[in-house]
Amino acid sequence: MPLLPALVDAGADLLLGSACVVCGLPGRVLCPGCRAALPLAAEIAWPSPTPSGLASPYATGPYEGALKAMVVGHKERGLLGLTRPLGDLLAVSVAASVDPEVPLVLVPVPSRPAAVRARGHDPTLAMARRAARVLRPDRDVVVARLLRTRSGVADQAGLDADERHANLAGSMAIRAGVARRLAGRRADVVVCDDVITTGATAREAQRALEAAGVPVSAVGAVAATVRRHAIGHKVPNSRPSLSRPPGTE
């Protein structure tokens, strides 16, 4: 490691007690070695079972190891230094999901206001803004906070797929007036989130957007929970999937 970054990391550890969320190396919240090992590509990541009508979901890797440590550190521990690398990963997923020649609208999944207040930041919005900055030199891209959450939504932690779908049904709505601003604009709309688990959150965001006349092209995420397909479950896309069992075609 070059001398200056090493001194900066040592100073951060001395003053702040910080360390890499992946390997524990004192210094930056993500050390250069762990950052260099992050995925460089994304692939389709269908949840199993797949919610009916879900737009094609993309992720850079399974929700485990480094990606899980980064998402949890950013969301639950307020490690804002992870916004940049997580946003970079989200940009990879978004770029893989849509036509590079078409203007792009990134729509972050809305967080519950209480969660934003408790955390002191909105992690998904921050990642989407970073992803837009990464993609913007090569294309027309904006971040649009089109969605809001309705009251009565419980925390998703610990809920199974059916419970998540029931909890989120009708829980999102489009902000007043935004659909009119998008009318007539040719653009790919991508719903953005940190993790694809059951697909319930992304599908509800898609439902709310499409109910207001805003078609969704894809779902982009940093990571996807690896889930084995139930017997007889048909994968709705023939491309390689993070959610398929190892060794399947």
Short mmCIF file of C-alpha atoms in Angstrom, two decimals:
data_model
loop_
_atom_site.label_atom_id
_atom_site.label_comp_id
_atom_site.label_asym_id
_atom_site.label_seq_id
_atom_site.Cartn_x
_atom_site.Cartn_y
_atom_site.Cartn_z
CA MET A 1 0.00 0.00 0.00
CA PRO A 2 1.38 3.50 -0.85
CA LEU A 3 2.67 5.45 2.13
CA LEU A 4 0.11 8.29 2.13
CA PRO A 5 -3.04 6.11 2.07
CA ALA A 6 -1.47 3.89 4.71
CA LEU A 7 -0.87 6.90 6.96
CA VAL A 8 -4.44 8.12 6.37
CA ASP A 9 -5.81 4.70 7.32
CA ALA A 10 -3.63 4.52 10.39
CA GLY A 11 -4.76 7.99 11.45
CA ALA A 12 -8.42 7.09 10.93
CA ASP A 13 -8.01 4.00 13.04
CA LEU A 14 -6.23 5.94 15.78
CA LEU A 15 -8.80 8.75 15.90
CA LEU A 16 -11.99 6.91 15.01
CA GLY A 17 -11.27 3.27 15.70
CA SER A 18 -12.44 2.42 12.17
CA ALA A 19 -11.72 -0.81 10.33
CA CYS A 20 -12.64 -2.55 7.09
CA VAL A 21 -16.13 -4.06 7.41
CA VAL A 22 -15.04 -7.08 5.40
CA CYS A 23 -11.61 -8.12 6.69
CA GLY A 24 -11.22 -5.98 9.82
CA LEU A 25 -8.03 -4.27 8.67
CA PRO A 26 -7.64 -1.05 10.68
CA GLY A 27 -8.27 2.12 8.71
CA ARG A 28 -10.87 2.68 6.02
CA VAL A 29 -14.35 1.18 6.23
CA LEU A 30 -13.47 -0.73 3.04
CA CYS A 31 -9.78 -1.43 2.57
CA PRO A 32 -8.20 -1.23 -0.91
CA GLY A 33 -7.77 -4.99 -1.11
CA CYS A 34 -11.41 -5.77 -0.35
CA ARG A 35 -12.59 -3.02 -2.66
CA ALA A 36 -10.49 -4.41 -5.51
CA ALA A 37 -12.15 -7.81 -4.99
CA LEU A 38 -15.71 -6.51 -5.46
CA PRO A 39 -17.75 -7.77 -8.45
CA LEU A 40 -17.28 -6.07 -11.80
CA ALA A 41 -20.41 -7.44 -13.49
CA ALA A 42 -24.06 -8.12 -12.74
CA GLU A 43 -26.48 -10.83 -13.76
CA ILE A 44 -30.15 -11.67 -13.59
CA ALA A 45 -31.27 -12.58 -10.08
CA TRP A 46 -34.80 -13.99 -10.02
CA PRO A 47 -36.14 -14.64 -6.52
CA SER A 48 -37.85 -17.97 -5.90
CA PRO A 49 -40.78 -17.97 -6.04
CA THR A 50 -40.85 -15.01 -8.39
CA PRO A 51 -43.64 -12.46 -7.86
CA SER A 52 -45.91 -12.45 -10.89
CA GLY A 53 -44.99 -9.74 -13.38
CA LEU A 54 -41.74 -8.69 -11.71
CA ALA A 55 -39.45 -6.73 -14.03
CA SER A 56 -36.09 -8.38 -14.65
CA PRO A 57 -33.99 -8.01 -11.47
CA TYR A 58 -30.20 -7.64 -11.60
CA ALA A 59 -27.57 -7.88 -8.86
CA THR A 60 -23.78 -8.03 -8.69
CA GLY A 61 -23.60 -11.04 -6.39
CA PRO A 62 -25.20 -13.07 -3.61
CA TYR A 63 -26.11 -11.41 -0.34
CA GLU A 64 -23.27 -12.88 1.68
CA GLY A 65 -19.66 -12.20 2.55
CA ALA A 66 -18.37 -8.77 1.54
CA LEU A 67 -21.62 -7.56 -0.03
CA LYS A 68 -23.67 -8.41 3.05
CA ALA A 69 -21.13 -6.79 5.38
CA MET A 70 -21.19 -3.62 3.29
CA VAL A 71 -24.98 -3.39 3.04
CA VAL A 72 -25.47 -3.98 6.76
CA GLY A 73 -22.68 -1.56 7.69
CA HIS A 74 -24.13 1.16 5.48
CA LYS A 75 -27.76 0.70 6.46
CA GLU A 76 -27.62 -0.26 10.12
CA ARG A 77 -24.31 1.16 11.34
CA GLY A 78 -24.33 4.42 9.43
CA LEU A 79 -20.96 3.82 7.75
CA LEU A 80 -21.36 6.53 5.12
CA GLY A 81 -17.96 5.79 3.64
CA LEU A 82 -19.62 2.76 2.03
CA THR A 83 -22.02 4.87 -0.04
CA ARG A 84 -19.49 5.25 -2.84
CA PRO A 85 -18.57 1.56 -3.34
CA LEU A 86 -22.18 0.43 -2.90
CA GLY A 87 -23.36 3.05 -5.38
CA ASP A 88 -20.67 1.88 -7.81
CA LEU A 89 -22.03 -1.68 -7.52
CA LEU A 90 -25.58 -0.48 -8.03
CA ALA A 91 -24.42 1.33 -11.17
CA VAL A 92 -23.05 -1.98 -12.49
CA SER A 93 -26.44 -3.65 -12.01
CA VAL A 94 -28.33 -0.78 -13.61
CA ALA A 95 -25.99 -0.68 -16.60
CA ALA A 96 -26.47 -4.42 -17.16
CA SER A 97 -30.24 -4.15 -17.10
CA VAL A 98 -31.07 -1.56 -19.76
CA ASP A 99 -30.22 -0.21 -23.21
CA PRO A 100 -27.20 2.13 -22.93
CA GLU A 101 -28.63 4.42 -25.62
CA VAL A 102 -31.88 5.20 -23.79
CA PRO A 103 -32.19 7.93 -21.10
CA LEU A 104 -32.46 6.52 -17.61
CA VAL A 105 -34.56 7.28 -14.53
CA LEU A 106 -33.45 5.66 -11.27
CA VAL A 107 -36.25 5.29 -8.73
CA PRO A 108 -35.00 4.32 -5.25
CA VAL A 109 -37.27 2.14 -3.14
CA PRO A 110 -38.59 4.49 -0.45
CA SER A 111 -37.57 3.93 3.16
CA ARG A 112 -40.05 4.31 5.99
CA PRO A 113 -39.73 7.85 7.45
CA ALA A 114 -39.21 6.39 10.93
CA ALA A 115 -36.32 4.28 9.65
CA VAL A 116 -34.70 7.30 7.98
CA ARG A 117 -34.98 9.30 11.19
CA ALA A 118 -33.52 6.46 13.26
CA ARG A 119 -30.61 5.90 10.87
CA GLY A 120 -29.97 9.55 10.15
CA HIS A 121 -29.78 8.91 6.40
CA ASP A 122 -31.58 7.18 3.53
CA PRO A 123 -29.16 4.49 2.31
CA THR A 124 -30.99 3.52 -0.89
CA LEU A 125 -31.41 7.12 -2.01
CA ALA A 126 -27.72 7.79 -1.34
CA MET A 127 -26.67 4.73 -3.37
CA ALA A 128 -28.94 5.69 -6.26
CA ARG A 129 -27.48 9.20 -6.37
CA ARG A 130 -23.96 7.79 -6.43
CA ALA A 131 -24.93 5.33 -9.18
CA ALA A 132 -26.33 8.18 -11.25
CA ARG A 133 -23.07 10.11 -10.95
CA VAL A 134 -21.14 7.05 -12.10
CA LEU A 135 -23.40 6.48 -15.11
CA ARG A 136 -23.97 10.11 -16.08
CA PRO A 137 -20.82 10.76 -18.16
CA ASP A 138 -22.01 8.18 -20.70
CA ARG A 139 -25.78 8.71 -20.69
CA ASP A 140 -28.71 10.88 -19.65
CA VAL A 141 -29.61 9.72 -16.14
CA VAL A 142 -31.56 11.22 -13.25
CA VAL A 143 -32.65 10.04 -9.81
CA ALA A 144 -36.36 10.55 -9.18
CA ARG A 145 -37.91 10.10 -5.74
CA LEU A 146 -41.23 9.11 -7.25
CA LEU A 147 -42.48 6.87 -4.46
CA ARG A 148 -43.59 7.31 -0.88
CA THR A 149 -44.59 4.75 1.72
CA ARG A 150 -48.00 4.64 3.31
CA SER A 151 -48.43 4.15 7.04
CA GLY A 152 -48.89 0.72 8.60
CA VAL A 153 -45.90 -1.07 7.03
CA ALA A 154 -44.05 -3.30 9.50
CA ASP A 155 -40.32 -3.98 9.53
CA GLN A 156 -39.59 -6.74 7.01
CA ALA A 157 -36.93 -8.49 9.11
CA GLY A 158 -37.93 -12.03 9.99
CA LEU A 159 -40.89 -12.20 7.59
CA ASP A 160 -41.16 -15.02 5.06
CA ALA A 161 -42.05 -14.46 1.40
CA ASP A 162 -45.83 -14.61 1.86
CA GLU A 163 -45.69 -12.34 4.90
CA ARG A 164 -43.54 -9.81 3.05
CA HIS A 165 -45.96 -9.68 0.14
CA ALA A 166 -48.93 -9.25 2.50
CA ASN A 167 -47.10 -6.59 4.52
CA LEU A 168 -46.20 -4.56 1.44
CA ALA A 169 -49.40 -4.93 -0.58
CA GLY A 170 -50.59 -1.41 -1.41
CA SER A 171 -47.90 0.12 0.79
CA MET A 172 -46.40 2.47 -1.81
CA ALA A 173 -47.86 5.34 -3.78
CA ILE A 174 -46.47 7.70 -6.37
CA ARG A 175 -45.89 11.29 -5.30
CA ALA A 176 -48.49 13.73 -6.59
CA GLY A 177 -47.69 15.27 -9.94
CA VAL A 178 -44.61 13.24 -10.81
CA ALA A 179 -46.32 10.98 -13.32
CA ARG A 180 -47.28 14.04 -15.38
CA ARG A 181 -43.67 15.20 -15.48
CA LEU A 182 -42.62 11.86 -16.97
CA ALA A 183 -45.43 11.75 -19.50
CA GLY A 184 -44.10 11.55 -23.03
CA ARG A 185 -40.50 11.11 -21.92
CA ARG A 186 -38.72 8.17 -23.51
CA ALA A 187 -36.67 6.64 -20.73
CA ASP A 188 -35.94 3.36 -19.00
CA VAL A 189 -37.18 3.40 -15.42
CA VAL A 190 -35.21 1.20 -13.03
CA VAL A 191 -36.33 0.50 -9.47
CA CYS A 192 -33.26 0.56 -7.21
CA ASP A 193 -32.73 -1.26 -3.91
CA ASP A 194 -29.85 -2.65 -1.88
CA VAL A 195 -30.92 -6.32 -1.75
CA ILE A 196 -33.39 -8.48 -3.66
CA THR A 197 -34.79 -10.99 -1.17
CA THR A 198 -38.28 -12.22 -2.08
CA GLY A 199 -38.89 -9.54 -4.69
CA ALA A 200 -41.89 -8.23 -2.71
CA THR A 201 -40.49 -4.73 -2.22
CA ALA A 202 -39.45 -4.30 -5.84
CA ARG A 203 -42.76 -5.67 -7.09
CA GLU A 204 -44.75 -3.28 -4.90
CA ALA A 205 -42.65 -0.34 -6.13
CA GLN A 206 -43.24 -1.49 -9.70
CA ARG A 207 -46.99 -1.83 -9.07
CA ALA A 208 -47.26 1.71 -7.69
CA LEU A 209 -45.31 3.19 -10.60
CA GLU A 210 -47.20 1.31 -13.29
CA ALA A 211 -50.55 2.14 -11.68
CA ALA A 212 -49.64 5.79 -12.30
CA GLY A 213 -48.67 5.13 -15.90
CA VAL A 214 -44.91 4.84 -15.37
CA PRO A 215 -43.65 1.54 -16.91
CA VAL A 216 -40.70 -0.13 -15.19
CA SER A 217 -37.91 -1.60 -17.32
CA ALA A 218 -35.87 -3.42 -14.66
CA VAL A 219 -34.87 -3.72 -11.02
CA GLY A 220 -31.29 -2.98 -9.99
CA ALA A 221 -29.72 -4.03 -6.68
CA VAL A 222 -26.33 -4.54 -5.10
CA ALA A 223 -26.97 -8.12 -4.00
CA ALA A 224 -29.57 -10.88 -4.09
CA THR A 225 -30.42 -13.51 -1.53
CA VAL A 226 -29.56 -16.93 -2.94
CA ARG A 227 -32.75 -19.01 -2.97
CA ARG A 228 -33.21 -22.45 -4.47
CA HIS A 229 -36.10 -22.83 -6.87
CA ALA A 230 -38.99 -24.96 -5.70
CA ILE A 231 -39.61 -28.16 -7.70
CA GLY A 232 -41.55 -27.32 -10.82
CA HIS A 233 -40.94 -23.56 -10.50
CA LYS A 234 -40.21 -22.11 -13.93
CA VAL A 235 -37.55 -19.44 -14.08
CA PRO A 236 -39.02 -16.58 -16.17
CA ASN A 237 -35.77 -15.89 -18.00
CA SER A 238 -33.25 -18.22 -19.60
CA ARG A 239 -30.19 -16.12 -18.72
CA PRO A 240 -27.86 -17.27 -15.92
CA SER A 241 -29.34 -16.45 -12.52
CA LEU A 242 -27.89 -15.86 -9.09
CA SER A 243 -30.92 -17.61 -7.67
CA ARG A 244 -30.45 -20.89 -9.52
CA PRO A 245 -28.93 -23.92 -7.78
CA PRO A 246 -25.25 -24.47 -8.63
CA GLY A 247 -24.73 -26.64 -11.70
CA THR A 248 -28.08 -25.96 -13.39
CA GLU A 249 -28.36 -24.64 -16.93
#
